[in-house]
Amino acid sequence: EVEDGFDIEVERWRTTEALGPRARLAAEYAERFALDHHGIDGELWQRMHAQFSNTEIVELSMCLGSWMAFGRLNHVLGLDAACTLPDHR
């Protein structure tokens, strides 16, 4: 179960104290994976390997790739326009 407000804290990963170092690093990796995958450099990999096992990095990467693929698939098929979520902010 996801705690109330977790999504908002993930959006604030740079400044929030609600997330631990692993969660903040996972959020940074997710953002860079989605928006600047060419910018993922050795410095980020060093920090990732200091916090996560190889298995965890692969699992996180597979989840990110799957979610991005499903988001694009839903958009291409027009499914994202069929179900509007209420604004919770």
PDB file of C-alpha atoms in Angstrom:
ATOM      1  CA  GLU A   1       0.000   0.000   0.000  1.00  0.00           C
ATOM      2  CA  VAL A   2       1.259   3.446  -0.914  1.00  0.00           C
ATOM      3  CA  GLU A   3       1.070   6.030   1.844  1.00  0.00           C
ATOM      4  CA  ASP A   4      -0.983   9.184   1.292  1.00  0.00           C
ATOM      5  CA  GLY A   5       1.230  11.971  -0.006  1.00  0.00           C
ATOM      6  CA  PHE A   6       3.988   9.648  -1.227  1.00  0.00           C
ATOM      7  CA  ASP A   7       3.467  10.738  -4.840  1.00  0.00           C
ATOM      8  CA  ILE A   8       3.876  14.382  -3.870  1.00  0.00           C
ATOM      9  CA  GLU A   9       7.074  13.635  -1.951  1.00  0.00           C
ATOM     10  CA  VAL A  10       8.476  11.762  -4.955  1.00  0.00           C
ATOM     11  CA  GLU A  11       7.860  14.864  -7.079  1.00  0.00           C
ATOM     12  CA  ARG A  12       9.906  16.805  -4.492  1.00  0.00           C
ATOM     13  CA  TRP A  13      12.692  14.223  -4.341  1.00  0.00           C
ATOM     14  CA  ARG A  14      15.437  16.861  -4.442  1.00  0.00           C
ATOM     15  CA  THR A  15      14.291  18.671  -1.303  1.00  0.00           C
ATOM     16  CA  THR A  16      12.030  16.367   0.716  1.00  0.00           C
ATOM     17  CA  GLU A  17      13.110  14.858   3.989  1.00  0.00           C
ATOM     18  CA  ALA A  18      10.251  12.338   3.792  1.00  0.00           C
ATOM     19  CA  LEU A  19      12.270  10.040   1.513  1.00  0.00           C
ATOM     20  CA  GLY A  20      15.387   8.168   2.502  1.00  0.00           C
ATOM     21  CA  PRO A  21      18.566   8.211   0.414  1.00  0.00           C
ATOM     22  CA  ARG A  22      17.637   5.099  -1.602  1.00  0.00           C
ATOM     23  CA  ALA A  23      14.193   6.450  -2.496  1.00  0.00           C
ATOM     24  CA  ARG A  24      15.630   9.848  -3.472  1.00  0.00           C
ATOM     25  CA  LEU A  25      18.258   8.168  -5.634  1.00  0.00           C
ATOM     26  CA  ALA A  26      15.628   5.933  -7.258  1.00  0.00           C
ATOM     27  CA  ALA A  27      13.534   9.033  -8.011  1.00  0.00           C
ATOM     28  CA  GLU A  28      16.554  10.790  -9.525  1.00  0.00           C
ATOM     29  CA  TYR A  29      17.336   7.738 -11.639  1.00  0.00           C
ATOM     30  CA  ALA A  30      13.704   7.495 -12.773  1.00  0.00           C
ATOM     31  CA  GLU A  31      13.653  11.147 -13.788  1.00  0.00           C
ATOM     32  CA  ARG A  32      16.904  10.899 -15.703  1.00  0.00           C
ATOM     33  CA  PHE A  33      15.860   7.565 -17.249  1.00  0.00           C
ATOM     34  CA  ALA A  34      12.677   9.202 -18.550  1.00  0.00           C
ATOM     35  CA  LEU A  35      13.943  12.664 -19.485  1.00  0.00           C
ATOM     36  CA  ASP A  36      17.693  12.432 -20.121  1.00  0.00           C
ATOM     37  CA  HIS A  37      18.829   8.839 -20.519  1.00  0.00           C
ATOM     38  CA  HIS A  38      21.897  10.003 -22.472  1.00  0.00           C
ATOM     39  CA  GLY A  39      22.906  12.025 -19.413  1.00  0.00           C
ATOM     40  CA  ILE A  40      23.149   9.016 -17.111  1.00  0.00           C
ATOM     41  CA  ASP A  41      26.852   9.106 -16.362  1.00  0.00           C
ATOM     42  CA  GLY A  42      29.489   7.297 -14.364  1.00  0.00           C
ATOM     43  CA  GLU A  43      28.899   9.483 -11.311  1.00  0.00           C
ATOM     44  CA  LEU A  44      25.244   8.415 -11.132  1.00  0.00           C
ATOM     45  CA  TRP A  45      26.208   4.764 -11.651  1.00  0.00           C
ATOM     46  CA  GLN A  46      28.697   4.994  -8.780  1.00  0.00           C
ATOM     47  CA  ARG A  47      25.981   6.318  -6.484  1.00  0.00           C
ATOM     48  CA  MET A  48      23.498   3.704  -7.739  1.00  0.00           C
ATOM     49  CA  HIS A  49      25.933   0.840  -7.090  1.00  0.00           C
ATOM     50  CA  ALA A  50      26.672   2.222  -3.628  1.00  0.00           C
ATOM     51  CA  GLN A  51      22.971   2.023  -2.706  1.00  0.00           C
ATOM     52  CA  PHE A  52      21.562  -0.829  -4.823  1.00  0.00           C
ATOM     53  CA  SER A  53      22.627  -4.323  -5.845  1.00  0.00           C
ATOM     54  CA  ASN A  54      22.949  -5.160  -9.539  1.00  0.00           C
ATOM     55  CA  THR A  55      19.687  -7.105  -9.280  1.00  0.00           C
ATOM     56  CA  GLU A  56      17.878  -4.112  -7.780  1.00  0.00           C
ATOM     57  CA  ILE A  57      19.207  -1.815 -10.512  1.00  0.00           C
ATOM     58  CA  VAL A  58      18.012  -4.205 -13.221  1.00  0.00           C
ATOM     59  CA  GLU A  59      14.600  -4.563 -11.562  1.00  0.00           C
ATOM     60  CA  LEU A  60      14.214  -0.795 -11.190  1.00  0.00           C
ATOM     61  CA  SER A  61      15.275  -0.275 -14.811  1.00  0.00           C
ATOM     62  CA  MET A  62      12.836  -2.917 -16.050  1.00  0.00           C
ATOM     63  CA  CYS A  63       9.986  -1.333 -14.082  1.00  0.00           C
ATOM     64  CA  LEU A  64      10.788   2.120 -15.439  1.00  0.00           C
ATOM     65  CA  GLY A  65      11.025   0.842 -19.001  1.00  0.00           C
ATOM     66  CA  SER A  66       7.761  -1.085 -18.685  1.00  0.00           C
ATOM     67  CA  TRP A  67       5.863   1.865 -17.216  1.00  0.00           C
ATOM     68  CA  MET A  68       7.172   4.176 -19.932  1.00  0.00           C
ATOM     69  CA  ALA A  69       6.259   1.676 -22.644  1.00  0.00           C
ATOM     70  CA  PHE A  70       2.738   1.214 -21.265  1.00  0.00           C
ATOM     71  CA  GLY A  71       2.291   4.985 -21.029  1.00  0.00           C
ATOM     72  CA  ARG A  72       3.270   5.412 -24.662  1.00  0.00           C
ATOM     73  CA  LEU A  73       1.115   2.473 -25.742  1.00  0.00           C
ATOM     74  CA  ASN A  74      -1.891   3.930 -23.920  1.00  0.00           C
ATOM     75  CA  HIS A  75      -1.303   7.298 -25.565  1.00  0.00           C
ATOM     76  CA  VAL A  76      -0.893   5.847 -29.060  1.00  0.00           C
ATOM     77  CA  LEU A  77      -4.119   3.858 -28.656  1.00  0.00           C
ATOM     78  CA  GLY A  78      -5.940   6.839 -27.167  1.00  0.00           C
ATOM     79  CA  LEU A  79      -6.544   5.049 -23.893  1.00  0.00           C
ATOM     80  CA  ASP A  80      -5.089   7.827 -21.767  1.00  0.00           C
ATOM     81  CA  ALA A  81      -7.855  10.168 -22.902  1.00  0.00           C
ATOM     82  CA  ALA A  82     -10.605   7.699 -21.959  1.00  0.00           C
ATOM     83  CA  CYS A  83      -9.987   7.706 -18.214  1.00  0.00           C
ATOM     84  CA  THR A  84      -9.428  11.073 -16.584  1.00  0.00           C
ATOM     85  CA  LEU A  85      -8.200  10.932 -13.014  1.00  0.00           C
ATOM     86  CA  PRO A  86      -9.410  13.537 -10.536  1.00  0.00           C
ATOM     87  CA  ASP A  87      -6.945  16.176  -9.458  1.00  0.00           C
ATOM     88  CA  HIS A  88      -5.897  15.278  -5.922  1.00  0.00           C
ATOM     89  CA  ARG A  89      -3.887  18.386  -5.095  1.00  0.00           C
TER      90      ARG A  89
END
